[in-house]
Amino acid sequence: MYIDSHCHINFPELLARMPEILAKMDENQVSHALCVSVNLPDFPQVLALAEQHPRIYASVGVHPDYEDTPEPSVEQLIALSNHPKIIAIGETGLDYYRLEGDLEWQRARFRTHIRASRATGKPLIIHTRAAAEDTIRIMQEEGAGTDAGGAGGVMHCFTESLAVAEAAMAMGFYISFSGIVTFKSAKDLQAVARAVPLERMLIETDSPYLAPVPHRGKMNEPGLVRHVAEFLADMNGIPLARLAQQTTDNFFSLFKILR
Ligand SMILES: [Zn+2]
Ligand SMILES: [Zn+2]
């Protein structure tokens, strides 16, 4: 069994195909998927998916790419996460690639999420793009990691250097690889994925984006996470069943889900 640790199946292009998406998960032995919130107005829809489907979990948070959107407070995130199917806070983090100018609001929003994570004990889903240094610094300053009494979490859709992965792992964080690692051009990232211990690894689609090879360029969905697993097992020379089992165990242990 595989778990897609990060997807956006509430986005309209996927939501309209829910029966097919669940069937494709079955076909590919994908047992669960975590539907990740990107803003507060869409949160009720994300929560509804998790309430309707036993195999869908959800998170609450506001993505750093959403500039003109209601700003969450620590109290609000704590209140909204108080539900058995809400297993994480995020996605949150920093993105200096898509947005420019004074991004102090992104850093403030990131701190808000880390404080909510510490208060609730629910792990963080962290997005970082062209902002690794500030991301790690703020994680350290706010005590996001399990080493500092935080709830830890996952560096999702990881594309940074091994040094950044190691800094995050030192704080108890997991590293999640998406379809990007399967791309021919992703040599540096593949080297990072060879160095991250299996005990720290998660797999994800980030669907509807970033479909893995051999579906690159098409619409992505949770069932396709199997291709990420196959690629990583093959590249690292480990049995596929072992990678599937360990990444599944990692998911349940990080998000404190009792089986
Ligand atoms: Zn992201
Ligand atoms: Zn995402």
Tab-separated table of C-alpha atoms in Angstrom, residues 25-238:
chain	number	residue	atom	x	y	z
A	25	MET	CA	-6.272	4.898	-5.961
A	26	ASP	CA	-7.643	1.341	-5.565
A	27	GLU	CA	-6.168	0.254	-8.875
A	28	ASN	CA	-2.733	1.480	-7.722
A	29	GLN	CA	-2.984	0.301	-4.091
A	30	VAL	CA	-2.982	3.855	-2.751
A	31	SER	CA	-4.770	3.435	0.572
A	32	HIS	CA	-4.924	7.048	1.795
A	33	ALA	CA	-4.349	10.619	0.679
A	34	LEU	CA	-3.868	13.850	2.605
A	35	CYS	CA	-5.824	16.732	1.073
A	36	VAL	CA	-3.914	19.897	1.926
A	37	SER	CA	-5.612	23.261	2.514
A	38	VAL	CA	-4.315	26.358	0.754
A	39	ASN	CA	-6.695	29.021	2.075
A	40	LEU	CA	-9.517	29.519	4.561
A	41	PRO	CA	-12.435	30.096	2.135
A	42	ASP	CA	-11.892	26.622	0.610
A	43	PHE	CA	-11.312	24.901	3.946
A	44	PRO	CA	-14.953	23.746	4.430
A	45	GLN	CA	-14.709	21.870	1.132
A	46	VAL	CA	-11.428	20.205	2.156
A	47	LEU	CA	-12.940	19.190	5.498
A	48	ALA	CA	-16.068	17.854	3.774
A	49	LEU	CA	-13.936	15.561	1.610
A	50	ALA	CA	-12.213	14.177	4.695
A	51	GLU	CA	-15.560	13.690	6.440
A	52	GLN	CA	-17.100	11.921	3.441
A	53	HIS	CA	-14.216	9.574	2.673
A	54	PRO	CA	-12.530	7.422	5.353
A	55	ARG	CA	-9.310	7.264	3.279
A	56	ILE	CA	-8.951	11.036	2.921
A	57	TYR	CA	-7.285	13.109	5.650
A	58	ALA	CA	-7.036	16.897	5.636
A	59	SER	CA	-5.010	19.844	6.944
A	60	VAL	CA	-5.772	23.482	7.701
A	61	GLY	CA	-3.592	26.383	6.626
A	62	VAL	CA	-2.952	29.244	4.227
A	63	HIS	CA	-0.369	28.788	1.459
A	64	PRO	CA	2.355	31.469	1.092
A	65	ASP	CA	1.403	32.068	-2.567
A	66	TYR	CA	-2.070	33.381	-1.603
A	67	GLU	CA	-1.571	37.094	-1.025
A	68	ASP	CA	-5.100	38.511	-1.166
A	69	THR	CA	-6.824	36.059	1.118
A	70	PRO	CA	-8.113	36.172	4.703
A	71	GLU	CA	-5.161	36.050	7.085
A	72	PRO	CA	-5.408	33.292	9.715
A	73	SER	CA	-4.757	33.913	13.409
A	74	VAL	CA	-3.153	31.371	15.710
A	75	GLU	CA	-6.468	30.969	17.564
A	76	GLN	CA	-8.366	30.399	14.327
A	77	LEU	CA	-5.976	27.675	13.155
A	78	ILE	CA	-6.163	26.000	16.553
A	79	ALA	CA	-9.972	26.045	16.472
A	80	LEU	CA	-10.257	24.800	12.872
A	81	SER	CA	-7.767	21.989	13.441
A	82	ASN	CA	-9.790	20.608	16.341
A	83	HIS	CA	-11.231	17.701	14.354
A	84	PRO	CA	-10.110	14.049	14.170
A	85	LYS	CA	-9.605	14.149	10.376
A	86	ILE	CA	-7.496	17.333	10.465
A	87	ILE	CA	-4.067	15.848	11.026
A	88	ALA	CA	-1.730	18.719	10.110
A	89	ILE	CA	-1.200	22.490	9.962
A	90	GLY	CA	-0.415	23.834	6.471
A	91	GLU	CA	0.516	24.147	3.901
A	92	THR	CA	2.612	26.991	5.105
A	93	GLY	CA	6.141	28.255	4.543
A	94	LEU	CA	7.874	30.749	2.273
A	95	ASP	CA	7.884	31.227	-1.489
A	96	TYR	CA	10.210	33.934	-2.823
A	97	TYR	CA	9.974	32.512	-6.343
A	98	ARG	CA	6.381	33.298	-7.247
A	99	LEU	CA	6.000	36.563	-5.365
A	100	GLU	CA	8.342	39.512	-5.097
A	101	GLY	CA	8.657	42.675	-3.016
A	102	ASP	CA	8.327	42.949	0.727
A	103	LEU	CA	7.285	39.484	1.836
A	104	GLU	CA	7.310	40.167	5.574
A	105	TRP	CA	3.625	39.119	5.591
A	106	GLN	CA	4.681	35.636	4.397
A	107	ARG	CA	7.147	35.297	7.251
A	108	ALA	CA	4.545	36.507	9.774
A	109	ARG	CA	1.986	34.041	8.396
A	110	PHE	CA	4.546	31.230	8.616
A	111	ARG	CA	5.213	32.058	12.282
A	112	THR	CA	1.448	31.985	12.957
A	113	HIS	CA	1.243	28.434	11.593
A	114	ILE	CA	4.242	27.244	13.614
A	115	ARG	CA	2.672	28.654	16.788
A	116	ALA	CA	-0.602	26.835	16.023
A	117	SER	CA	1.332	23.626	15.403
A	118	ARG	CA	3.135	23.909	18.726
A	119	ALA	CA	-0.131	24.640	20.534
A	120	THR	CA	-2.046	21.723	19.000
A	121	GLY	CA	0.737	19.157	18.593
A	122	LYS	CA	-0.306	18.769	14.937
A	123	PRO	CA	2.682	18.569	12.556
A	124	LEU	CA	3.488	21.218	9.926
A	125	ILE	CA	3.348	20.809	6.152
A	126	ILE	CA	6.057	23.174	4.913
A	127	HIS	CA	6.390	24.596	1.403
A	128	THR	CA	9.686	26.331	0.621
A	129	ARG	CA	10.800	27.755	-2.693
A	130	ALA	CA	13.808	30.018	-3.249
A	131	ALA	CA	13.652	30.767	0.478
A	132	ALA	CA	15.396	27.860	2.199
A	133	GLU	CA	17.594	29.966	4.466
A	134	ASP	CA	14.729	32.017	5.914
A	135	THR	CA	12.530	28.926	6.139
A	136	ILE	CA	15.035	27.009	8.273
A	137	ARG	CA	15.827	30.095	10.357
A	138	ILE	CA	12.169	30.761	11.193
A	139	MET	CA	11.590	27.052	11.949
A	140	GLN	CA	14.459	27.273	14.433
A	141	GLU	CA	13.406	30.631	15.920
A	142	GLU	CA	9.831	29.432	16.483
A	143	GLY	CA	10.773	25.965	17.763
A	144	ALA	CA	8.960	24.081	14.990
A	145	GLY	CA	11.003	20.918	15.453
A	146	THR	CA	10.551	18.004	17.812
A	147	ASP	CA	14.041	18.856	19.112
A	148	ALA	CA	12.570	22.114	20.485
A	149	GLY	CA	9.273	20.772	21.806
A	150	GLY	CA	7.431	21.411	18.529
A	151	ALA	CA	5.354	18.893	16.584
A	152	GLY	CA	7.778	18.590	13.643
A	153	GLY	CA	6.320	17.909	10.227
A	154	VAL	CA	7.288	17.486	6.614
A	155	MET	CA	9.222	19.500	4.037
A	156	HIS	CA	6.835	18.856	1.170
A	157	CYS	CA	7.651	18.569	-2.543
A	158	PHE	CA	11.302	18.813	-1.607
A	159	THR	CA	13.603	20.432	-4.194
A	160	GLU	CA	16.338	21.927	-1.998
A	161	SER	CA	19.913	20.833	-1.270
A	162	LEU	CA	21.019	18.002	0.991
A	163	ALA	CA	22.228	20.590	3.526
A	164	VAL	CA	18.673	21.967	3.800
A	165	ALA	CA	17.261	18.425	4.114
A	166	GLU	CA	19.768	17.691	6.874
A	167	ALA	CA	18.910	20.902	8.752
A	168	ALA	CA	15.214	19.959	8.621
A	169	MET	CA	15.865	16.345	9.621
A	170	ALA	CA	17.935	17.575	12.582
A	171	MET	CA	14.719	19.254	13.769
A	172	GLY	CA	12.853	15.954	13.424
A	173	PHE	CA	11.257	16.761	10.065
A	174	TYR	CA	10.486	14.314	7.259
A	175	ILE	CA	11.364	14.940	3.610
A	176	SER	CA	8.674	14.332	0.988
A	177	PHE	CA	9.445	13.658	-2.667
A	178	SER	CA	6.995	14.363	-5.490
A	179	GLY	CA	6.977	13.510	-9.203
A	180	ILE	CA	9.750	16.093	-9.697
A	181	VAL	CA	12.285	13.496	-8.545
A	182	THR	CA	11.333	11.304	-11.531
A	183	PHE	CA	12.154	14.030	-14.079
A	184	LYS	CA	15.247	13.412	-16.206
A	185	SER	CA	16.633	16.866	-15.415
A	186	ALA	CA	16.368	16.383	-11.620
A	187	LYS	CA	19.863	14.955	-11.115
A	188	ASP	CA	20.695	17.050	-8.038
A	189	LEU	CA	17.400	16.200	-6.380
A	190	GLN	CA	17.912	12.517	-7.156
A	191	ALA	CA	21.262	12.685	-5.343
A	192	VAL	CA	19.471	14.203	-2.326
A	193	ALA	CA	16.866	11.421	-2.435
A	194	ARG	CA	19.651	8.835	-2.360
A	195	ALA	CA	21.033	10.421	0.820
A	196	VAL	CA	17.770	10.827	2.769
A	197	PRO	CA	17.233	7.779	5.014
A	198	LEU	CA	14.116	5.742	4.233
A	199	GLU	CA	13.000	6.274	7.837
A	200	ARG	CA	12.663	10.010	7.083
A	201	MET	CA	10.998	9.781	3.666
A	202	LEU	CA	7.450	10.469	2.514
A	203	ILE	CA	6.002	10.379	-0.997
A	204	GLU	CA	3.394	12.662	-2.551
A	205	THR	CA	1.826	13.828	-5.795
A	206	ASP	CA	1.059	17.526	-5.050
A	207	SER	CA	-1.722	16.821	-7.578
A	208	PRO	CA	-3.174	18.243	-9.759
A	209	TYR	CA	0.370	19.497	-10.503
A	210	LEU	CA	3.655	17.732	-11.271
A	211	ALA	CA	2.589	14.362	-12.662
A	212	PRO	CA	5.476	11.874	-12.426
A	213	VAL	CA	7.085	10.159	-15.403
A	214	PRO	CA	5.510	8.448	-17.427
A	215	HIS	CA	2.544	10.838	-17.041
A	216	ARG	CA	4.567	14.066	-17.065
A	217	GLY	CA	2.595	17.037	-18.402
A	218	LYS	CA	-0.799	15.407	-17.764
A	219	MET	CA	-3.150	16.033	-14.858
A	220	ASN	CA	-1.816	14.420	-11.696
A	221	GLU	CA	-3.864	12.527	-9.090
A	222	PRO	CA	-3.198	10.494	-5.905
A	223	GLY	CA	-3.157	7.115	-7.712
A	224	LEU	CA	-0.015	8.190	-9.545
A	225	VAL	CA	2.053	8.384	-6.334
A	226	ARG	CA	2.968	4.761	-7.027
A	227	HIS	CA	5.263	5.974	-9.813
A	228	VAL	CA	7.192	8.153	-7.356
A	229	ALA	CA	7.602	5.109	-5.085
A	230	GLU	CA	8.721	2.885	-7.947
A	231	PHE	CA	11.272	5.424	-9.107
A	232	LEU	CA	12.763	5.915	-5.614
A	233	ALA	CA	12.910	2.167	-4.884
A	234	ASP	CA	14.554	1.500	-8.215
A	235	MET	CA	17.061	4.341	-7.853
A	236	ASN	CA	17.976	3.416	-4.275
A	237	GLY	CA	18.144	-0.306	-5.031
A	238	ILE	CA	15.632	-1.294	-2.375
